[in-house]
Coordinates of N, CA and C in Angstrom, one line a residue:
I1110 N -4.3 -68.8 -11.5 CA -3.6 -68.3 -10.3 C -3.1 -69.5 -9.5
R1111 N -1.9 -69.5 -9.2 CA -1.3 -70.6 -8.3 C -0.9 -70.0 -7.0
N1112 N -0.8 -70.8 -6.0 CA -0.5 -70.4 -4.6 C 1.1 -70.3 -4.5
D1113 N 1.6 -69.2 -4.7 CA 3.0 -68.9 -4.6 C 3.2 -68.1 -3.3
P1114 N 3.8 -68.7 -2.2 CA 3.9 -68.1 -0.9 C 4.5 -66.7 -1.0
G1115 N 5.3 -66.4 -2.0 CA 5.9 -65.1 -2.1 C 4.9 -64.1 -2.7
L1116 N 3.8 -64.6 -3.2 CA 2.9 -63.7 -3.9 C 1.5 -63.6 -3.2
V1117 N 1.4 -64.1 -2.0 CA 0.2 -64.0 -1.2 C 0.2 -62.8 -0.4
P1118 N -0.8 -61.9 -0.4 CA -2.0 -62.1 -1.1 C -1.9 -61.9 -2.6
V1119 N -2.7 -62.7 -3.3 CA -2.8 -62.5 -4.7 C -3.6 -61.2 -4.9
V1120 N -3.1 -60.3 -5.8 CA -3.8 -59.1 -6.1 C -4.1 -59.1 -7.6
I1121 N -5.4 -59.0 -7.9 CA -5.8 -58.8 -9.3 C -6.0 -57.4 -9.6
A1122 N -5.1 -56.8 -10.5 CA -5.1 -55.4 -10.7 C -5.4 -55.0 -12.1
A1123 N -5.9 -55.9 -12.9 CA -6.3 -55.6 -14.3 C -7.5 -56.4 -14.7
A1124 N -8.4 -55.7 -15.5 CA -9.6 -56.4 -16.0 C -9.2 -57.7 -16.7
G1125 N -10.1 -58.7 -16.6 CA -9.9 -59.9 -17.3 C -10.5 -61.1 -16.6
S1126 N -10.3 -62.3 -17.1 CA -10.8 -63.5 -16.6 C -9.7 -64.3 -16.0
Y1127 N -9.9 -64.7 -14.7 CA -8.9 -65.4 -14.0 C -9.5 -66.7 -13.4
Y1128 N -8.6 -67.7 -13.2 CA -9.1 -69.0 -12.6 C -8.0 -69.5 -11.7
L1129 N -8.5 -70.3 -10.6 CA -7.5 -70.9 -9.8 C -7.1 -72.2 -10.4
A1130 N -5.8 -72.6 -10.2 CA -5.3 -73.8 -10.7 C -5.0 -74.8 -9.5
E1131 N -5.1 -74.2 -8.2 CA -5.0 -75.0 -7.0 C -5.5 -74.1 -5.9
D1132 N -5.6 -74.7 -4.7 CA -6.0 -74.0 -3.5 C -5.1 -72.8 -3.2
I1133 N -5.7 -71.7 -2.7 CA -4.9 -70.6 -2.2 C -5.0 -70.6 -0.7
V1134 N -3.9 -70.3 0.0 CA -3.9 -70.3 1.5 C -3.5 -68.9 1.9
G1135 N -4.3 -68.3 2.7 CA -4.1 -66.9 3.2 C -3.0 -66.9 4.3
L1136 N -2.3 -65.8 4.4 CA -1.2 -65.7 5.4 C -1.7 -64.7 6.5
P1137 N -1.0 -64.7 7.6 CA -1.4 -63.8 8.7 C -1.5 -62.3 8.3
G1138 N -2.6 -61.7 8.7 CA -2.8 -60.3 8.4 C -3.0 -59.9 6.9
Q1139 N -3.3 -60.9 6.1 CA -3.5 -60.7 4.6 C -4.8 -61.2 4.2
H1140 N -5.3 -60.8 3.0 CA -6.4 -61.3 2.3 C -6.0 -62.5 1.5
G1141 N -6.9 -63.4 1.2 CA -6.6 -64.5 0.3 C -6.3 -64.0 -1.1
I1142 N -7.3 -63.3 -1.7 CA -7.2 -62.7 -3.0 C -7.9 -61.3 -2.8
Q1143 N -7.2 -60.3 -3.4 CA -7.7 -58.9 -3.4 C -7.9 -58.5 -4.9
I1144 N -9.1 -58.0 -5.1 CA -9.4 -57.6 -6.5 C -9.5 -56.1 -6.5
A1145 N -8.6 -55.4 -7.3 CA -8.4 -54.0 -7.3 C -8.7 -53.4 -8.7
A1146 N -9.5 -54.1 -9.5 CA -9.9 -53.6 -10.8 C -11.3 -54.0 -11.1
S1147 N -11.9 -53.2 -12.0 CA -13.3 -53.5 -12.5 C -13.2 -54.5 -13.6
D1148 N -14.4 -55.1 -13.9 CA -14.6 -56.0 -15.0 C -13.7 -57.3 -14.9
V1149 N -13.7 -57.9 -13.7 CA -12.9 -59.1 -13.4 C -13.9 -60.2 -13.2
T1150 N -13.5 -61.4 -13.8 CA -14.2 -62.7 -13.5 C -13.2 -63.6 -12.9
L1151 N -13.5 -64.1 -11.7 CA -12.6 -65.0 -11.0 C -13.3 -66.3 -10.8
D1152 N -12.9 -67.4 -11.5 CA -13.5 -68.7 -11.3 C -12.6 -69.5 -10.4
L1153 N -13.2 -69.9 -9.3 CA -12.4 -70.7 -8.3 C -12.1 -72.1 -8.8
N1154 N -12.9 -72.5 -9.9 CA -12.6 -73.7 -10.6 C -12.7 -74.9 -9.6
G1155 N -13.6 -74.9 -8.6 CA -13.7 -76.0 -7.7 C -12.7 -76.0 -6.5
F1156 N -11.7 -75.1 -6.6 CA -10.7 -75.0 -5.6 C -11.1 -74.2 -4.4
A1157 N -10.3 -74.1 -3.3 CA -10.6 -73.4 -2.1 C -9.6 -72.2 -1.9
I1158 N -10.2 -71.2 -1.3 CA -9.3 -70.1 -0.7 C -9.5 -70.3 0.8
R1159 N -8.4 -70.7 1.4 CA -8.4 -71.1 2.8 C -7.6 -70.1 3.7
G1160 N -8.2 -69.6 4.7 CA -7.5 -68.8 5.7 C -7.0 -69.6 6.9
N1161 N -6.6 -68.9 7.9 CA -6.3 -69.5 9.2 C -6.7 -68.6 10.3
L1162 N -7.8 -69.0 11.0 CA -8.3 -68.2 12.1 C -7.3 -67.9 13.2
E1163 N -6.5 -68.9 13.4 CA -5.5 -68.8 14.5 C -4.5 -67.7 14.3
V1164 N -4.1 -67.5 13.0 CA -3.0 -66.5 12.7 C -3.6 -65.3 12.1
G1165 N -4.9 -65.2 11.9 CA -5.6 -64.0 11.5 C -5.5 -63.6 10.1
S1166 N -5.8 -64.5 9.1 CA -6.0 -64.2 7.7 C -7.3 -63.3 7.7
I1167 N -7.3 -62.2 6.9 CA -8.3 -61.2 7.0 C -9.6 -61.6 6.2
D1168 N -9.7 -61.3 4.9 CA -10.9 -61.6 4.1 C -10.4 -62.7 3.0
G1169 N -11.4 -63.5 2.7 CA -11.1 -64.5 1.6 C -10.9 -63.8 0.3
V1170 N -11.9 -63.1 -0.1 CA -11.9 -62.3 -1.4 C -12.3 -60.9 -1.0
N1171 N -11.4 -59.9 -1.2 CA -11.6 -58.5 -0.8 C -11.6 -57.6 -2.0
L1172 N -12.7 -56.9 -2.2 CA -12.7 -55.9 -3.4 C -12.4 -54.6 -2.9
T1173 N -11.4 -53.9 -3.5 CA -11.1 -52.5 -3.2 C -12.2 -51.6 -3.7
A1174 N -12.1 -50.3 -3.4 CA -13.1 -49.4 -3.8 C -13.1 -49.2 -5.4
A1175 N -12.0 -49.6 -6.0 CA -11.8 -49.4 -7.5 C -12.5 -50.6 -8.2
A1176 N -13.1 -51.6 -7.6 CA -13.6 -52.8 -8.3 C -15.1 -52.8 -8.4
S1177 N -15.6 -52.8 -9.6 CA -17.0 -53.0 -9.9 C -17.2 -54.0 -11.0
N1178 N -18.4 -54.5 -11.2 CA -18.6 -55.5 -12.3 C -17.7 -56.7 -12.1
V1179 N -17.6 -57.2 -10.9 CA -16.7 -58.3 -10.6 C -17.6 -59.6 -10.4
C1180 N -17.1 -60.7 -10.9 CA -17.8 -62.0 -10.7 C -16.8 -62.9 -10.0
V1181 N -17.3 -63.6 -8.9 CA -16.5 -64.6 -8.2 C -17.4 -65.8 -8.2
R1182 N -16.9 -67.0 -8.6 CA -17.8 -68.2 -8.7 C -17.1 -69.5 -8.5
N1183 N -17.9 -70.5 -8.2 CA -17.5 -71.9 -8.3 C -16.4 -72.4 -7.4
G1184 N -16.5 -72.2 -6.1 CA -15.5 -72.8 -5.2 C -15.8 -72.6 -3.7
V1185 N -14.8 -72.8 -2.9 CA -14.9 -72.7 -1.4 C -14.1 -71.6 -0.9
I1186 N -14.7 -70.9 0.1 CA -13.9 -69.8 0.8 C -14.2 -70.1 2.3
R1187 N -13.1 -70.3 3.1 CA -13.3 -70.7 4.5 C -12.2 -70.3 5.4
D1188 N -12.5 -70.2 6.7 CA -11.6 -70.0 7.8 C -10.8 -68.6 7.7
F1189 N -11.5 -67.5 7.4 CA -11.0 -66.2 7.5 C -11.5 -65.4 8.7
Q1190 N -10.6 -64.6 9.3 CA -11.0 -63.8 10.5 C -12.0 -62.8 10.1
G1191 N -11.9 -62.2 8.9 CA -12.9 -61.2 8.5 C -14.0 -61.8 7.7
L1192 N -14.3 -61.3 6.5 CA -15.3 -61.7 5.7 C -14.9 -62.8 4.7
G1193 N -15.8 -63.6 4.3 CA -15.5 -64.6 3.2 C -15.3 -63.8 1.9
V1194 N -16.4 -63.1 1.5 CA -16.3 -62.2 0.3 C -16.7 -60.8 0.8
S1195 N -15.9 -59.8 0.5 CA -16.1 -58.5 1.0 C -16.2 -57.5 -0.2
A1196 N -17.5 -57.2 -0.5 CA -17.8 -56.1 -1.5 C -18.5 -55.1 -0.7
N1197 N -18.3 -53.8 -1.0 CA -18.9 -52.7 -0.2 C -19.6 -51.7 -1.1
T1198 N -20.0 -50.6 -0.5 CA -20.8 -49.6 -1.2 C -20.3 -49.3 -2.6
P1199 N -19.0 -49.0 -2.8 CA -18.6 -48.6 -4.1 C -18.5 -49.7 -5.1
N1200 N -18.6 -50.9 -4.7 CA -18.5 -52.1 -5.6 C -19.9 -52.4 -6.2
L1201 N -20.1 -51.8 -7.4 CA -21.4 -51.9 -8.1 C -21.5 -53.1 -9.0
G1202 N -22.7 -53.7 -9.0 CA -23.0 -54.7 -10.0 C -22.2 -56.0 -10.0
C1203 N -21.9 -56.5 -8.8 CA -21.0 -57.7 -8.7 C -21.9 -58.9 -8.6
L1204 N -21.3 -60.1 -9.0 CA -22.0 -61.3 -9.0 C -21.2 -62.3 -8.3
F1205 N -21.8 -63.0 -7.3 CA -21.2 -64.0 -6.5 C -22.1 -65.3 -6.6
E1206 N -21.6 -66.3 -7.3 CA -22.4 -67.5 -7.5 C -21.7 -68.8 -7.2
N1207 N -22.5 -69.8 -6.8 CA -22.0 -71.1 -6.5 C -20.8 -71.2 -5.6
L1208 N -20.9 -70.4 -4.5 CA -19.8 -70.4 -3.5 C -20.2 -71.1 -2.3
R1209 N -19.3 -71.8 -1.6 CA -19.6 -72.4 -0.3 C -18.6 -71.7 0.7
V1210 N -19.2 -70.9 1.5 CA -18.4 -70.0 2.4 C -18.7 -70.5 3.9
S1211 N -17.6 -70.7 4.7 CA -17.8 -71.2 6.0 C -16.7 -70.7 7.0
N1212 N -17.1 -70.7 8.2 CA -16.2 -70.5 9.3 C -15.4 -69.1 9.2
C1213 N -16.1 -68.1 8.9 CA -15.5 -66.7 8.8 C -15.8 -66.0 10.1
G1214 N -14.9 -65.2 10.6 CA -15.1 -64.4 11.8 C -16.2 -63.4 11.7
S1215 N -16.5 -62.9 10.6 CA -17.5 -61.9 10.4 C -18.5 -62.4 9.4
I1216 N -18.9 -61.5 8.4 CA -19.9 -61.8 7.4 C -19.4 -62.9 6.4
G1217 N -20.3 -63.8 6.0 CA -19.9 -64.7 4.9 C -19.7 -64.1 3.6
I1218 N -20.8 -63.4 3.1 CA -20.8 -62.8 1.8 C -21.5 -61.4 1.9
R1219 N -20.8 -60.3 1.5 CA -21.4 -59.0 1.4 C -21.4 -58.6 0.0
S1220 N -22.6 -58.2 -0.6 CA -22.8 -58.1 -2.0 C -22.3 -56.8 -2.7
G1221 N -22.2 -55.7 -2.0 CA -22.0 -54.4 -2.7 C -23.4 -54.0 -3.3
L1222 N -23.4 -52.7 -3.8 CA -24.7 -52.2 -4.4 C -25.1 -52.9 -5.6
G1223 N -26.4 -53.2 -5.7 CA -26.9 -53.8 -6.9 C -26.3 -55.2 -7.3
G1224 N -25.8 -55.9 -6.3 CA -25.1 -57.1 -6.5 C -26.1 -58.3 -6.6
L1225 N -25.6 -59.4 -7.1 CA -26.4 -60.6 -7.2 C -25.6 -61.7 -6.5
V1226 N -26.3 -62.4 -5.5 CA -25.7 -63.5 -4.8 C -26.6 -64.7 -5.2
S1227 N -26.1 -65.7 -5.8 CA -26.9 -66.8 -6.4 C -26.3 -68.2 -6.1
G1228 N -27.1 -69.1 -5.6 CA -26.7 -70.5 -5.4 C -25.6 -70.7 -4.4
C1229 N -25.5 -69.8 -3.4 CA -24.4 -69.9 -2.4 C -24.9 -70.6 -1.2
V1230 N -24.0 -71.2 -0.5 CA -24.2 -71.8 0.8 C -23.3 -71.2 1.8
V1231 N -23.8 -70.6 2.9 CA -22.9 -70.0 3.9 C -23.3 -70.5 5.3
R1232 N -22.3 -70.9 6.0 CA -22.5 -71.5 7.4 C -21.4 -71.1 8.3
D1233 N -21.8 -71.1 9.6 CA -20.8 -71.0 10.7 C -20.0 -69.7 10.7
C1234 N -20.6 -68.6 10.3 CA -19.8 -67.3 10.3 C -20.1 -66.6 11.6
G1235 N -19.2 -65.7 12.0 CA -19.3 -65.0 13.3 C -20.3 -63.8 13.3
S1236 N -21.0 -63.5 12.1 CA -22.0 -62.5 12.0 C -23.0 -62.9 11.1
I1237 N -23.4 -62.1 10.2 CA -24.5 -62.4 9.2 C -23.9 -63.4 8.1
G1238 N -24.8 -64.3 7.7 CA -24.3 -65.2 6.6 C -24.2 -64.5 5.3
I1239 N -25.3 -63.9 4.8 CA -25.2 -63.2 3.5 C -25.9 -61.9 3.7
T1240 N -25.3 -60.8 3.3 CA -25.9 -59.5 3.4 C -25.8 -58.8 2.1
G1241 N -27.0 -58.2 1.7 CA -27.1 -57.5 0.5 C -27.2 -56.0 0.7
Q1242 N -26.7 -55.2 -0.2 CA -26.9 -53.7 0.0 C -27.9 -53.3 -1.1
D1243 N -28.2 -52.0 -1.1 CA -29.3 -51.5 -1.9 C -29.3 -52.1 -3.3
G1244 N -30.5 -52.5 -3.7 CA -30.7 -53.1 -5.0 C -30.2 -54.5 -5.3
A1245 N -29.7 -55.2 -4.2 CA -29.1 -56.5 -4.4 C -30.2 -57.5 -4.5
L1246 N -30.0 -58.6 -5.2 CA -30.8 -59.8 -5.3 C -30.0 -61.0 -4.7
I1247 N -30.7 -61.6 -3.8 CA -30.1 -62.8 -3.2 C -31.1 -63.9 -3.5
T1248 N -30.6 -64.9 -4.3 CA -31.5 -65.9 -4.8 C -30.9 -67.3 -4.8
G1249 N -31.8 -68.3 -4.4 CA -31.3 -69.7 -4.4 C -30.2 -70.0 -3.4
C1250 N -30.1 -69.3 -2.3 CA -29.0 -69.4 -1.4 C -29.5 -70.1 -0.1
T1251 N -28.6 -70.7 0.7 CA -28.9 -71.3 2.0 C -27.9 -70.7 3.0
S1252 N -28.4 -70.4 4.1 CA -27.5 -69.8 5.2 C -27.9 -70.4 6.5
Y1253 N -27.0 -71.0 7.2 CA -27.3 -71.6 8.5 C -26.2 -71.6 9.5
S1254 N -26.6 -71.6 10.7 CA -25.7 -71.7 11.9 C -24.7 -70.5 12.0
N1255 N -25.2 -69.3 11.6 CA -24.4 -68.1 11.7 C -24.7 -67.4 13.0
A1256 N -23.8 -66.5 13.5 CA -24.0 -65.9 14.8 C -24.9 -64.7 14.8
A1257 N -25.4 -64.3 13.6 CA -26.4 -63.2 13.6 C -27.5 -63.7 12.5
A1258 N -28.1 -62.8 11.8 CA -29.1 -63.1 10.8 C -28.5 -64.1 9.7
G1259 N -29.3 -65.0 9.2 CA -28.9 -65.8 8.1 C -28.7 -65.0 6.9
I1260 N -29.7 -64.3 6.5 CA -29.7 -63.4 5.3 C -30.3 -62.1 5.7
N1261 N -29.6 -61.0 5.3 CA -30.0 -59.7 5.6 C -29.9 -58.8 4.3
N1262 N -31.0 -58.3 3.8 CA -30.9 -57.6 2.5 C -31.6 -56.2 2.7
G1263 N -30.8 -55.2 2.6 CA -31.4 -53.8 2.8 C -31.7 -53.2 1.4
G1264 N -32.9 -53.0 1.1 CA -33.3 -52.4 -0.1 C -33.2 -53.2 -1.3
G1265 N -33.3 -54.6 -1.2 CA -33.2 -55.5 -2.3 C -34.2 -56.6 -2.2
L1266 N -34.0 -57.7 -2.9 CA -35.0 -58.8 -3.0 C -34.3 -60.1 -2.5
V1267 N -35.0 -60.9 -1.7 CA -34.5 -62.2 -1.4 C -35.6 -63.2 -2.0
H1268 N -35.1 -64.1 -2.8 CA -36.0 -65.0 -3.6 C -35.5 -66.5 -3.5
G1269 N -36.4 -67.4 -3.1 CA -36.0 -68.8 -3.1 C -34.9 -69.2 -2.2
C1270 N -34.7 -68.6 -1.1 CA -33.6 -68.9 -0.2 C -34.1 -69.6 1.0
S1271 N -33.2 -70.3 1.8 CA -33.6 -70.9 3.0 C -32.5 -70.5 4.1
A1272 N -33.0 -70.3 5.3 CA -32.1 -70.0 6.4 C -32.6 -70.8 7.7
R1273 N -31.6 -71.3 8.4 CA -32.0 -72.0 9.6 C -30.9 -72.0 10.7
D1274 N -31.3 -72.1 11.9 CA -30.3 -72.3 13.0 C -29.4 -71.1 13.1
N1275 N -29.8 -69.9 12.7 CA -29.0 -68.7 12.9 C -29.3 -68.1 14.2
V1276 N -28.4 -67.4 14.9 CA -28.7 -66.8 16.2 C -29.7 -65.7 16.1
G1277 N -29.6 -64.9 15.1 CA -30.5 -63.7 14.9 C -31.7 -64.2 14.0
L1278 N -32.3 -63.2 13.3 CA -33.4 -63.5 12.4 C -32.9 -64.4 11.3
Q1279 N -33.8 -65.3 10.8 CA -33.4 -66.2 9.7 C -33.2 -65.4 8.5
I1280 N -34.2 -64.6 8.1 CA -34.1 -63.7 6.9 C -34.6 -62.3 7.4
A1281 N -33.8 -61.3 7.3 CA -34.2 -59.9 7.7 C -34.1 -59.0 6.5
L1282 N -35.2 -58.2 6.3 CA -35.3 -57.3 5.2 C -35.5 -55.9 5.7
V1283 N -34.7 -54.9 5.2 CA -34.9 -53.5 5.5 C -35.2 -52.8 4.2
N1284 N -36.4 -52.3 4.1 CA -36.9 -51.7 2.8 C -36.7 -52.6 1.6
G1285 N -36.7 -53.9 1.8 CA -36.6 -54.9 0.8 C -37.8 -55.7 0.6
A1286 N -37.7 -56.8 -0.2 CA -38.9 -57.6 -0.4 C -38.5 -59.1 -0.4
L1287 N -39.4 -59.9 0.0 CA -39.2 -61.4 0.0 C -40.0 -61.9 -1.2
G1288 N -39.3 -62.5 -2.2 CA -40.0 -63.1 -3.4 C -40.4 -64.5 -3.1
H1289 N -41.2 -65.0 -4.0 CA -41.7 -66.4 -3.9 C -40.9 -67.4 -4.7

């Protein structure tokens, strides 16, 4: 995927494996990348998806209700007015790994149901750093300096994570468990 100003936001509408060949820059009122299909792997390949808080880029990576079994890995997502990575209740079994998410106006990473968030670092977001939904596993992550809880997992497991300097609770669990 290349950053073609005429094609932003980038919309992935078919199953498959995709990778970035350069940084993606979000436009006002747009997502950086929107995934609208299941069975998608997006490797950021060390590149960044960058928004612009002043002009209101929405989410860095946004999953539509049609997207499940999605993997996003290996890069930077920053400076979005909304979420860094936005998966929601209909987005089942997603994997987000080795991401560095920062300076988002809302949540850094939201997992979707039964998701796995692994090896991510989230900082300086306007709400929760990382939030998991029912059945989610958050493992090996660091979350700091966020405006609410560092890590919040409802009905899932948090294992081997650290959180510090968040305004709310460092790690909050609702019907979930904290692993060793």
